[in-house]
XYZ file of C-alpha atoms in Angstrom:
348
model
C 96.312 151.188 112.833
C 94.406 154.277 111.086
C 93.765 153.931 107.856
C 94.606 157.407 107.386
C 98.391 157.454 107.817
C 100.235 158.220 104.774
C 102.818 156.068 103.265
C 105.792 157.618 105.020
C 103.670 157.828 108.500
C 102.916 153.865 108.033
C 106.344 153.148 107.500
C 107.339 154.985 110.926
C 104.676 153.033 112.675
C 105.742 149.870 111.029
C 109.549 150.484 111.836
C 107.967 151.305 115.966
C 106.404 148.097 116.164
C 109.600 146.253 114.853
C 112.221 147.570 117.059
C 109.710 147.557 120.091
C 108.797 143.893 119.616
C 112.539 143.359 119.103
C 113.819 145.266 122.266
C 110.370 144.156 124.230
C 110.092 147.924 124.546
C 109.766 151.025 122.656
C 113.427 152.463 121.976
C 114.233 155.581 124.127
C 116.491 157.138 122.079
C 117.083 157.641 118.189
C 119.581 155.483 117.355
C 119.641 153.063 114.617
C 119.918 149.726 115.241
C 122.741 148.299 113.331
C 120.933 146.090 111.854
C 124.010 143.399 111.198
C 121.838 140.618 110.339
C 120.370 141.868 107.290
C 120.115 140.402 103.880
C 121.714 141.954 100.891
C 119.224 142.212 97.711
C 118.918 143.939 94.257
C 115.989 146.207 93.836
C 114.345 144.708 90.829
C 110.621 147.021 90.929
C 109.261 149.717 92.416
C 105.467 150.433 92.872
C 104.190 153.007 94.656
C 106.488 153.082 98.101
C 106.781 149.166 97.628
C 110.415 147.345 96.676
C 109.931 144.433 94.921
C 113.964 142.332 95.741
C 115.756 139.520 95.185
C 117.947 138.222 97.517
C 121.671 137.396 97.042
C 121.843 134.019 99.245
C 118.870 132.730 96.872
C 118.449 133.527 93.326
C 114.848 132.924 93.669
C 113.443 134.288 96.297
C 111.606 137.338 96.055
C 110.600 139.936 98.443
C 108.420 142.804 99.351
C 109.644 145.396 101.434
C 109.089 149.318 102.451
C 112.049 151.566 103.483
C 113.060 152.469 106.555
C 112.279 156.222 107.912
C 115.469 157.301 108.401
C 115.723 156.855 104.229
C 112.551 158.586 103.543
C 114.686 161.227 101.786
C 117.035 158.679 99.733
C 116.054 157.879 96.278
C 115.901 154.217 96.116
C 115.927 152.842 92.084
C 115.558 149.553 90.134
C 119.319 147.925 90.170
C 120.134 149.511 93.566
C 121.977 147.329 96.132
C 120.128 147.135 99.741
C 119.707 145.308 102.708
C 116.554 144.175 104.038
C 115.485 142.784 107.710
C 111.931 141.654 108.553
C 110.141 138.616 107.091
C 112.589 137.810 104.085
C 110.816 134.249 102.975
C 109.073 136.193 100.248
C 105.617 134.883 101.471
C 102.227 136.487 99.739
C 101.061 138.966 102.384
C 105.014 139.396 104.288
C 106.976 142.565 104.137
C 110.459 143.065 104.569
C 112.176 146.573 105.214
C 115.004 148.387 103.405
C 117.722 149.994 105.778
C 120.342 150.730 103.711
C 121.600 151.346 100.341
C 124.799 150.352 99.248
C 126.817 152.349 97.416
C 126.293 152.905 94.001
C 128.826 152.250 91.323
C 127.574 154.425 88.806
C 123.603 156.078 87.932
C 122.379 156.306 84.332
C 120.086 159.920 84.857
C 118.082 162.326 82.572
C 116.871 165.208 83.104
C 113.318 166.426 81.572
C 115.036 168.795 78.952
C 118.512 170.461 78.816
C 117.677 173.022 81.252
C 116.017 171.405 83.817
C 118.167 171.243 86.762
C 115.597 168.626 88.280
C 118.228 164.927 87.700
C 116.019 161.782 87.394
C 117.578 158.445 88.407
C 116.509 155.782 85.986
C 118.654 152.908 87.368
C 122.030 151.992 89.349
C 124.540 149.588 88.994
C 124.106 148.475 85.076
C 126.792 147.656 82.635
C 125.554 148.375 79.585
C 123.173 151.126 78.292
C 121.143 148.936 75.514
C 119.520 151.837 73.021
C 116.905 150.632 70.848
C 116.275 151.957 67.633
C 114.056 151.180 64.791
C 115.166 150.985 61.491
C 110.967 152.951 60.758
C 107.833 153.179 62.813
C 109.124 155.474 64.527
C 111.831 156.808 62.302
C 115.221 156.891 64.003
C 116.642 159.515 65.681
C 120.025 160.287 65.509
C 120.608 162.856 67.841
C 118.478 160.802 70.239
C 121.295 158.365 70.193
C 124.215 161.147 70.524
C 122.093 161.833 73.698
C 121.922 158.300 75.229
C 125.865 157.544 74.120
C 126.647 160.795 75.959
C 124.723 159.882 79.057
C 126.239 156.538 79.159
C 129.594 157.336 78.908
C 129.445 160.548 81.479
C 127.918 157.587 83.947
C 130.809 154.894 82.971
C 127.789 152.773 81.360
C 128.917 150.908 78.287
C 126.673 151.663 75.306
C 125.364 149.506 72.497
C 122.848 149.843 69.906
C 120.589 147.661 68.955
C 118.794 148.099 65.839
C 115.213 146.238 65.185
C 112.712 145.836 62.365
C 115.710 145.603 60.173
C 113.335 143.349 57.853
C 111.288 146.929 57.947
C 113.806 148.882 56.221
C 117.644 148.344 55.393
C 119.550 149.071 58.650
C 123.466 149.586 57.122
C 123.500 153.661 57.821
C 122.701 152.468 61.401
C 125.298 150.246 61.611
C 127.905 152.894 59.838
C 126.727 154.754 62.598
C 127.409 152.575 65.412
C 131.060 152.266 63.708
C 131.805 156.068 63.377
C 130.386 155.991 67.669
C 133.052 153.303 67.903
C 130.034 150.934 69.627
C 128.981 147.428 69.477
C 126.084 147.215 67.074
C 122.966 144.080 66.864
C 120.552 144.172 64.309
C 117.616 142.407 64.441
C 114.377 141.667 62.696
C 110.564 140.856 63.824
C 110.159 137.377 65.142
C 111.037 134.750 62.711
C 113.759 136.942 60.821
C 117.350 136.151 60.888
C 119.134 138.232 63.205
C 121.496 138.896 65.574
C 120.102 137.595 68.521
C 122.319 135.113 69.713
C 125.181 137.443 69.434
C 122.881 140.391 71.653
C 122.492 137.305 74.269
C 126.021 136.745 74.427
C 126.919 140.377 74.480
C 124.255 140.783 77.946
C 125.440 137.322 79.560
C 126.071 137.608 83.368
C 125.658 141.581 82.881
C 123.293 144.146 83.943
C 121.873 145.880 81.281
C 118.981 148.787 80.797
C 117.111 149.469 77.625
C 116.519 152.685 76.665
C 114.141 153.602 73.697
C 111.780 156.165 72.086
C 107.967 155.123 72.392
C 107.260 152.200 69.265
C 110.264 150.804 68.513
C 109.780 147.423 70.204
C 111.947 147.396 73.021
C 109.015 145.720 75.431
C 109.023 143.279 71.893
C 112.538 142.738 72.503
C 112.637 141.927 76.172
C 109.777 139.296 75.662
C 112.280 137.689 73.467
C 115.011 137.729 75.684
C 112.909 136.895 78.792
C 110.000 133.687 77.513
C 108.054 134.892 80.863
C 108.516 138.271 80.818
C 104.863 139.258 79.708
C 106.191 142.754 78.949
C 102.766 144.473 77.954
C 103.509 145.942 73.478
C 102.119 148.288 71.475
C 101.548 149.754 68.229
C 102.895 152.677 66.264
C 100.256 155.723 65.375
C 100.256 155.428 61.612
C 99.137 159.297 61.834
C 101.664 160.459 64.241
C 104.586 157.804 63.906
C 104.453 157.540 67.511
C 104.265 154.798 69.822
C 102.517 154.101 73.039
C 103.606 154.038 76.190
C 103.732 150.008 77.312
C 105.779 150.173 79.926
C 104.807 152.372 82.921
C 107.658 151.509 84.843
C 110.974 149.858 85.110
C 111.578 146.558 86.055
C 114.107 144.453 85.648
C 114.143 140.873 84.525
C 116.263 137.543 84.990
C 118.233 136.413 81.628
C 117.991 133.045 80.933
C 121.987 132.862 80.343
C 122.596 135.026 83.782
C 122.344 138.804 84.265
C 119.444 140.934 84.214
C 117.736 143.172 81.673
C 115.849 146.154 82.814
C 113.147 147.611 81.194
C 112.170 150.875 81.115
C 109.049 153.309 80.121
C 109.705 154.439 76.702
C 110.797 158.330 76.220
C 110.677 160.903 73.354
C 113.159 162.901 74.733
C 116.492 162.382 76.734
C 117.729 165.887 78.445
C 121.574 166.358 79.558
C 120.822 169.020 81.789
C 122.924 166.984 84.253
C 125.985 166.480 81.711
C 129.195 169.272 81.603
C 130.235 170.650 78.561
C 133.407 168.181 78.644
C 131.215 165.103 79.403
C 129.467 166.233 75.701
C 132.939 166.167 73.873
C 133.683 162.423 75.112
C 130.577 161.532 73.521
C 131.506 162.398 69.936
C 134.297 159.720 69.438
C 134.568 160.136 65.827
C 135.342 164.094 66.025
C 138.247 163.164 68.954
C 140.633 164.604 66.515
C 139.407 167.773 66.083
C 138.534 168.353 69.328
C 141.911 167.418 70.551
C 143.362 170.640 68.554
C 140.805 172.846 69.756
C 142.138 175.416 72.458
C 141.242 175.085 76.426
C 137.829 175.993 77.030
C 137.020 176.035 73.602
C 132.796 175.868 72.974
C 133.308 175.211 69.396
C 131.246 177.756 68.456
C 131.489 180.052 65.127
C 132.263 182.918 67.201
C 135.387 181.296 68.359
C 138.155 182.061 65.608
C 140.334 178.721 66.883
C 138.066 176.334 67.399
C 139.810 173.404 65.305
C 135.831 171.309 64.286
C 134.672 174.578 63.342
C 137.621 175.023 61.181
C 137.540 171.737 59.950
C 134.054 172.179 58.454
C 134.996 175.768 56.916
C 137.717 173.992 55.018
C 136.412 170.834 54.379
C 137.867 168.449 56.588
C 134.866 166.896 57.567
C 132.615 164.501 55.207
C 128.824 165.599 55.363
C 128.040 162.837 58.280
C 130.626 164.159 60.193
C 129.461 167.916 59.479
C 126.200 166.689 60.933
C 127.699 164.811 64.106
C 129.266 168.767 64.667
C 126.041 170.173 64.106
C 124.627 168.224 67.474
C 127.730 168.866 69.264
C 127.578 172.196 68.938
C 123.659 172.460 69.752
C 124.003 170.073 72.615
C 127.118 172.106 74.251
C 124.833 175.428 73.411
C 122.042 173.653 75.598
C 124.536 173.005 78.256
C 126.160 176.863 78.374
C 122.685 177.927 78.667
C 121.908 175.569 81.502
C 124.637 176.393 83.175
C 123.562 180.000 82.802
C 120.281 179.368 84.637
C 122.514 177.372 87.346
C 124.131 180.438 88.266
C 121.361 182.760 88.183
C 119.498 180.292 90.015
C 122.100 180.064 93.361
């Protein structure tokens, strides 16, 4: 076979010499076999047009597989449900095939900023959305967090936080925090502090969970913990910029010793919603519910609307100075999305 096919031109020859060898002829017409014998698998890596899988019928056994041409144009992520046919013992050197995707229950996406209309899957099919933030080195973000709670919820992802290097710097606004975002909250120190840990395993038993985290705040640290064999490559914080480096290149995810999986992913500085409605920004802000509840139909909560009820609520004092704050990102984040649905429309 030429060394010169591409990776989408090997896979078609691949897929050829399979169904010939399994017909004893080349197939005269293009349908799909059905291909009833397959196995179903999670997607656990991806590598350059490779699938690292497990398999459902064995716990253990992983496999190496392509896709299958007809899903050339189907974006196939870590946590994605398939079924494979080929050589399935997971042998060095054998290679299975992918030929279908089950359906998804839910995707956690991001876009590259607020107006890119460009969606990037980062997984499918996880329960929980773990966001990992540093008490310092790298400071913590708040309105990183707004971002990840939002895209959580609008994907029916549960969200928790999970605080580290508490033995850093005090971690109790963090945990207020969590409270006001009506989330679970762990807080945990370097290795060797007293922590939370047990009660963070408990919370990811028998669950699928991603991590999510800005660059430095030891998320790669974390799954080590969590996983003995992970080997998740760690870095160090810039003490000149306050910014970490990037560990993990991709995501992968990784068995829990107490059942479920954890999946890691490449650590980001920013999180864009260019995907997420105006509504689906609302439901993120939990703790201004009943402000927003009194607003009119439609309302953007803007100071140019004369009945929005949160903007109101800060002329007249309603809200504390955290909550004032929590408006201040709601109102940016739904003035991102209004202008991103402006390019939408100019766009079709």
């Amino acid at each position: 076979m030429s060394s010169r096919l591409g990776d989408d031109d090997w896979v078609d020859a691949y897929e050829e010499s399979l169904d010939s060898a399994q017909a004893g002829r080349r197939p005269r017409s293009k349908q799909r076999p059905a291909h009833a014998d397959a196995s179903p698998a999670m997607v656990i890596g991806v590598d350059r047009g490779r699938y690292d899988v497990v398999l459902d019928d064995s716990g253990a056994t992983r496999v190496r597989a392509n896709r299958a041409r007809e899903l050339r144009n189907t974006a196939i992520v870590v946590g994605d449900r398939v079924d494979v046919v080929g050589d399935v013992s997971g042998d060095e050197g054998t290679l299975g095939r992918i030929v279908r995707v089950q359906e998804r229950s839910n995707v956690l996406r991001r876009s590259a900023d607020d107006t890119d209309q460009f969606e990037r899957v980062i997984v499918a099919n996880a329960d929980h959305l773990l966001m990992v933030v540093a008490t310092a080195d790298p400071e913590p973000r708040p309105r990183l967090i707004d971002r990840y709670v939002i895209a959580a919820l609008d994907a029916g992802i549960e969200p928790i936080l999970c605080v580290t290097k508490a033995d850093v710097h005090p971690a109790d606004w963090l945990r207020d925090y969590a409270a006001q975002l009506d989330i679970p909250v762990v807080v945990l120190g370097t290795d060797g502090a007293p922590d939370d840990e047990a009660a963070l395993r408990r919370l990811l038993a028998d669950r699928t969970t991603v991590a999510v985290g800005h660059s430095g705040v030891g998320k790669s640290t974390l799954v080590n913990r969590l996983v003995p064999d992970a080997h998740r490559d760690v870095g160090v914080v810039n003490v000149v910029t306050g910014r970490g480096r990037h560990t993990s290149s991709s995501s992968r995810a990784l068995e829990l010793p107490d059942g479920g999986w954890i999946i890691d992913t490449p650590g980001v500085r920013s999180f864009g919603l260019g995907h997420v409605t105006p509504e689906a920004i609302d439901r993120g802000f939990v703790d201004l519910q009943p402000f927003l509840e009194r607003c009119p139909r439609g309302c953007g909560h803007s100071e140019s609307e004369p009945d929005c009820a949160l903007t109101q609520a800060g002329v007249t004092g309603e809200l504390d100075a955290r909550q004032r704050a929590r408006a201040e990102s709601l109102i940016r984040l739904r003035g991102l999305a209004l202008e991103h649905s402006g390019h939408a429309r100019a766009s079709d």
